[in-house]
Short mmCIF file of C-alpha atoms in Angstrom, two decimals:
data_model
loop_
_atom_site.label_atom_id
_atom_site.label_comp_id
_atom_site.label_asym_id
_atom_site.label_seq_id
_atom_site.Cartn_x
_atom_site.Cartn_y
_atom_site.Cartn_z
CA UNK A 1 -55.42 28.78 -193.78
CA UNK A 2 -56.85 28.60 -197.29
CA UNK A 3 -53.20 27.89 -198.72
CA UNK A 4 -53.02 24.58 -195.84
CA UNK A 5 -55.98 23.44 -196.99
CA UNK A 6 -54.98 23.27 -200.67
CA UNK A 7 -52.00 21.72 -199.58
CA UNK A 8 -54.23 19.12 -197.54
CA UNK A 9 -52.70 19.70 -194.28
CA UNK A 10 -56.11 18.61 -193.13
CA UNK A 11 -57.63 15.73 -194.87
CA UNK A 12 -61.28 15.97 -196.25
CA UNK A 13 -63.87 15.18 -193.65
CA UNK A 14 -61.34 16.33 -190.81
CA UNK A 15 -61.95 18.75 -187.91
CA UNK A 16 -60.70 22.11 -188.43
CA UNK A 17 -58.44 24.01 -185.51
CA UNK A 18 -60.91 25.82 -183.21
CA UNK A 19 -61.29 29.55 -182.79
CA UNK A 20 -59.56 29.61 -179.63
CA UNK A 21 -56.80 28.01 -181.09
CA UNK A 22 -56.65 30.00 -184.37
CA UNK A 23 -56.56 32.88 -182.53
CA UNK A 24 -53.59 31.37 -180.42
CA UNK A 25 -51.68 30.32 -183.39
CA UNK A 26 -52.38 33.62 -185.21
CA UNK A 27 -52.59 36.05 -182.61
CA UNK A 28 -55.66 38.03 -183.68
CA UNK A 29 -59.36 38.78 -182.18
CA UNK A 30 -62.30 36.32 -182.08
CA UNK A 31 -63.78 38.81 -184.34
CA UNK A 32 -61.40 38.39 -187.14
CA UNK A 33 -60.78 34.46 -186.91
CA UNK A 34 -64.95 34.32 -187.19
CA UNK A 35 -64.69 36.49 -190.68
CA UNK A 36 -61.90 34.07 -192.24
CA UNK A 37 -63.94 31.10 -190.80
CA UNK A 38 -66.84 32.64 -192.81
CA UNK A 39 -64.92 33.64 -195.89
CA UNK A 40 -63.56 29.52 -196.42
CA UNK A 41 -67.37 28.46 -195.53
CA UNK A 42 -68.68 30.75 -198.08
CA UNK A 43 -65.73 29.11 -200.43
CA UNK A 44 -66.85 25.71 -199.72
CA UNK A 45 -63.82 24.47 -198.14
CA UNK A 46 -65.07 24.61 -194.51
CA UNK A 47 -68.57 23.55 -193.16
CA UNK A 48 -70.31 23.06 -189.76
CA UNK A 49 -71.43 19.66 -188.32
CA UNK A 50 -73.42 18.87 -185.46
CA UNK A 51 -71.49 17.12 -182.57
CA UNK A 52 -68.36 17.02 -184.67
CA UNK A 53 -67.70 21.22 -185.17
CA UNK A 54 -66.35 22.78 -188.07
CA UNK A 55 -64.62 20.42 -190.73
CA UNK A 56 -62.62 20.28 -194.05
CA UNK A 57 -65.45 19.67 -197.15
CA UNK A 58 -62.83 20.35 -199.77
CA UNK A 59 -59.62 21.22 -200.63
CA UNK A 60 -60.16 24.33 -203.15
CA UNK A 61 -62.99 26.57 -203.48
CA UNK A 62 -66.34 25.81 -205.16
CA UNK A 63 -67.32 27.48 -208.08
CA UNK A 64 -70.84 29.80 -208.42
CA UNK A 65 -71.94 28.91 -211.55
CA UNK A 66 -74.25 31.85 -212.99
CA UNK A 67 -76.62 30.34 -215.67
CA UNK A 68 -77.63 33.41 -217.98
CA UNK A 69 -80.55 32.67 -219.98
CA UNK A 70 -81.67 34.81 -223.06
CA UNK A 71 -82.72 32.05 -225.21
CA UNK A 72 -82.18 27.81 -226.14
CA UNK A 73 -78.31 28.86 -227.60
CA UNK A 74 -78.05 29.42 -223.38
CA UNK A 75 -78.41 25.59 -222.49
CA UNK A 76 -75.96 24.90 -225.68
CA UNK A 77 -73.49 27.28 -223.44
CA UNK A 78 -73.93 25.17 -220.54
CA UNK A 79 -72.81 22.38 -222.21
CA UNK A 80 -69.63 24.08 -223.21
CA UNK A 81 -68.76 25.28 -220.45
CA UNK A 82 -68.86 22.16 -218.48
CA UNK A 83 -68.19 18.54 -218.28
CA UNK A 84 -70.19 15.29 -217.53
CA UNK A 85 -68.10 12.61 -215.52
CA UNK A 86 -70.48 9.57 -216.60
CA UNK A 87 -71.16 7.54 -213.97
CA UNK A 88 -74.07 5.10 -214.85
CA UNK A 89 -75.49 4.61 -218.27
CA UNK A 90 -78.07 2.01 -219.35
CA UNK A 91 -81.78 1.47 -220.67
CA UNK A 92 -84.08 1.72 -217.89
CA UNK A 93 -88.16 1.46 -216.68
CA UNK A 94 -88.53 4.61 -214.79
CA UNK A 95 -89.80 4.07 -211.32
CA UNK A 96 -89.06 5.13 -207.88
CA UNK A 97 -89.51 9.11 -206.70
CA UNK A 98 -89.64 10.28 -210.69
CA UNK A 99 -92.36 7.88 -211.84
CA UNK A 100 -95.33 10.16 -211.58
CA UNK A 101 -93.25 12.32 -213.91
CA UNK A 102 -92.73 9.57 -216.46
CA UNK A 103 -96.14 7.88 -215.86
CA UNK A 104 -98.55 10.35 -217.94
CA UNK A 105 -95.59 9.75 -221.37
CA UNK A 106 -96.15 7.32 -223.74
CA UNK A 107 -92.38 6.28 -223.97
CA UNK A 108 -91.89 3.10 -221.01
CA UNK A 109 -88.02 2.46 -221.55
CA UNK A 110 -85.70 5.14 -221.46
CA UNK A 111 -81.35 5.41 -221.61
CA UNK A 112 -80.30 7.02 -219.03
CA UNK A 113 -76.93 8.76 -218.14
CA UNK A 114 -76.06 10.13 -214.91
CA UNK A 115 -73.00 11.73 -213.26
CA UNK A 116 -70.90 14.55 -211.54
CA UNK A 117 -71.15 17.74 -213.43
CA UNK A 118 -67.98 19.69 -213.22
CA UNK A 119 -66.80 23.41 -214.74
CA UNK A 120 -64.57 22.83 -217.53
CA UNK A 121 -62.01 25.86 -216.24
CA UNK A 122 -61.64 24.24 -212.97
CA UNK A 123 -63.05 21.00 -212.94
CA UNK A 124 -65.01 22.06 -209.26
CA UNK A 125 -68.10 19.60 -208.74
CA UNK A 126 -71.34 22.21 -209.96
CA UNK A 127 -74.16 19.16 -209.84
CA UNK A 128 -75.24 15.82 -209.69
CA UNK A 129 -76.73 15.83 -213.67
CA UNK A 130 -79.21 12.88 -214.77
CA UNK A 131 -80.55 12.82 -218.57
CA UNK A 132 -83.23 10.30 -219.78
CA UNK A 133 -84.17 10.01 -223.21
CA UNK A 134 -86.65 7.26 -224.42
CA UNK A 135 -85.16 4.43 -226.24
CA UNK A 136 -86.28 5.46 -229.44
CA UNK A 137 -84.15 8.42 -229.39
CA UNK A 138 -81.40 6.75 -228.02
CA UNK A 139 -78.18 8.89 -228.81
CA UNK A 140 -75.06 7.24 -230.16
CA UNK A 141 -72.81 6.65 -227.17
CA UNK A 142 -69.80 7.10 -228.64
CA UNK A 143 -71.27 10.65 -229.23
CA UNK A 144 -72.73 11.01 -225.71
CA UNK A 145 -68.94 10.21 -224.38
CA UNK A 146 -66.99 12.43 -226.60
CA UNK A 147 -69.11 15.41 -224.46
CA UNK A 148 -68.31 18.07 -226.84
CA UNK A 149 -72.24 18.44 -227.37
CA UNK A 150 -75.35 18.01 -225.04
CA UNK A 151 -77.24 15.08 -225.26
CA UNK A 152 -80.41 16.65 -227.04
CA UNK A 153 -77.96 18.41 -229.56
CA UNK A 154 -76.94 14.84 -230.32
CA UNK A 155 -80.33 13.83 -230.49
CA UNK A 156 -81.58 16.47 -232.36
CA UNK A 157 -78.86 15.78 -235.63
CA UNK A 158 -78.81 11.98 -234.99
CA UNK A 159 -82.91 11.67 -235.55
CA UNK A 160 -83.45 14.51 -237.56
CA UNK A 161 -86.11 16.70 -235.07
CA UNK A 162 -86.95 20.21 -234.75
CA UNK A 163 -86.33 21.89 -231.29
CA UNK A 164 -90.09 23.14 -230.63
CA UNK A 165 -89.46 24.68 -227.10
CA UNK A 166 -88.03 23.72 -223.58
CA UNK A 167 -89.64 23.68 -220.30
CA UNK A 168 -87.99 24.26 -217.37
CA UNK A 169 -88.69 23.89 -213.85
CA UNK A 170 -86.78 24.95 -210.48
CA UNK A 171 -87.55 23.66 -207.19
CA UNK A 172 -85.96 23.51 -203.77
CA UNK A 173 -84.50 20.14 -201.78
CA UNK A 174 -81.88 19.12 -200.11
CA UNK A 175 -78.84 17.26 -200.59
CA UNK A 176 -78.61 12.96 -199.45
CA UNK A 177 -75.70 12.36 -197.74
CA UNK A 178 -74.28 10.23 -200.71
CA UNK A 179 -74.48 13.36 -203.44
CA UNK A 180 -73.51 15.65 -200.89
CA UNK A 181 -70.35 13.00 -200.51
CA UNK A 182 -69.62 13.54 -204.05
CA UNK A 183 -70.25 17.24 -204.48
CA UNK A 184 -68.09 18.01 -201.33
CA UNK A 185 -71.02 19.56 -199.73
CA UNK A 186 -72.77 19.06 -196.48
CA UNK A 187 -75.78 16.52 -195.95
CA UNK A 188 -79.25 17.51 -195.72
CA UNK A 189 -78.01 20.74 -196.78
CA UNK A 190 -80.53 23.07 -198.93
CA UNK A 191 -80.16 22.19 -202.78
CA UNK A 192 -81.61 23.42 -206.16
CA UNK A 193 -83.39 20.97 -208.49
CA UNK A 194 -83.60 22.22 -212.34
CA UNK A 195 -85.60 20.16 -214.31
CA UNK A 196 -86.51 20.50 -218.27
CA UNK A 197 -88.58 18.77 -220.43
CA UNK A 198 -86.95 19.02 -224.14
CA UNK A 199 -89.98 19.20 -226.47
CA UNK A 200 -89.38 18.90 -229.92
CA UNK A 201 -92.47 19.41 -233.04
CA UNK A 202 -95.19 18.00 -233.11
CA UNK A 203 -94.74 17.80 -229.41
CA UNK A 204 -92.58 14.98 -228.96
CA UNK A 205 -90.42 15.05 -225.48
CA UNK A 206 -87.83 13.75 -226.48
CA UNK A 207 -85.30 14.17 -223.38
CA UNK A 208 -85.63 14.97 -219.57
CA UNK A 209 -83.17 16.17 -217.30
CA UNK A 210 -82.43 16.84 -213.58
CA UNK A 211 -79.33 18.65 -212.11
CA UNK A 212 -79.48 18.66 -208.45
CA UNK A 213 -76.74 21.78 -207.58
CA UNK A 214 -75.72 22.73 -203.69
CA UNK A 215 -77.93 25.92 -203.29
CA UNK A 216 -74.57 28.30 -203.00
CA UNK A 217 -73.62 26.77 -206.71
CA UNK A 218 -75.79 27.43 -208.88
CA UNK A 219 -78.12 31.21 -209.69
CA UNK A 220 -80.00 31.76 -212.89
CA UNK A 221 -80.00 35.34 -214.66
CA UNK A 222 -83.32 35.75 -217.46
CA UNK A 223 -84.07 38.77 -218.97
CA UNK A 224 -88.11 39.26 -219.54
CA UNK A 225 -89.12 41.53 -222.01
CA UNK A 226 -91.88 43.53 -222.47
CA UNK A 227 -94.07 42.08 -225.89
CA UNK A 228 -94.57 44.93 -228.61
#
């Protein structure tokens, strides 16, 4: 089944065979057409819809992308090991569900890039990424496009600051039908937001970021440490 798929026997968004007839075509139990229905859900090929059954969300499996996090070289990682498919770019007034979190900064205008964050091994969808940065820190776009560096590394050389610390926060939603659309996920489905505040000295946020991951994509490992 998971070979069919790939070869897109059944197009994305299709209905998938039924148990009964799986279990005509392949001649095994209920019990064992369940576990391989399970196995391509858990993959992120297969999902369930109400009214419509189970259908085809994507032709090859979704990655798990495990975040360790020891220290900032981590997020520098991240950036390596995946890419940013830009799909809007442009100076903005921040309004709309984030402007209570741009309201209390003293920065008005920001640039902003968004788009579909993929890993670089297998180019799978891993997030819907958004990165703000006020206009006075504007990064070189040339730079921003080459994606060989993350935007507040870019920052950081182009203006000369001093990474101070980073905040991050991580906080449950769920998915809109239109990013789900794009991540190959299902709609209203549970989602992880991870937001960070770049702070640079004297406490200057200089960029803000939101990846919005499919809760099955995305875990974060931190070691905590005892202070001497």
């Amino acid at each position: 089944m998971t070979e069919e798929i790939g070869r897109a026997v059944y197009p994305l968004g299709s209905r998938f065979p039924s148990e009964h007839d799986l279990q005509e075509r392949f001649g095994v139990g209920r019990h064992t057409i369940r576990e391989a229905l399970k196995a391509l859900t858990e993959q992120g090929l297969l999902g369930r819809r109400r009214k419509t059954g189970t259908v085809v969300l994507s032709h090859r499996p979704v990655s798990h992308y495990v975040h360790s996090m020891r220290d900032i070289r981590s997020l520098f990682d991240f950036a390596q090991s995946t890419t940013l498919d830009i799909r809007h770019e442009g100076f903005v007034s921040m309004s709309g569900q984030n402007a209570e979190e741009y309201a209390q900064l003293p920065d008005k205008r920001w640039f902003r890039v968004a788009g579909l964050r993929s890993t670089r091994h297998d180019g799978a969808a891993l997030c819907w990424s958004e990165v703000a940065v006020p206009e006075r820190f504007a990064p070189d776009r040339d730079d921003v496009h080459r994606g060989d560096r993350a935007v507040y590394q870019i920052v950081l050389q182009q203006f000369g600051l001093k990474l101070d610390h980073v905040e991050q926060a991580i906080t449950a939603a769920t998915l809109s039908p239109k990013l789900a659309t794009l991540l190959n996920a299902q709609p209203n489905s549970a989602a992880l937001v991870v937001k960070r505040r770049y702070v640079a000295h004297p406490n200057t946020i200089f960029e803000i970021s939101h990846n919005i991951y499919p809760a099955d994509r995305y875990s974060m490992h931190s070691i905590i440490r005892q202070r001497a």
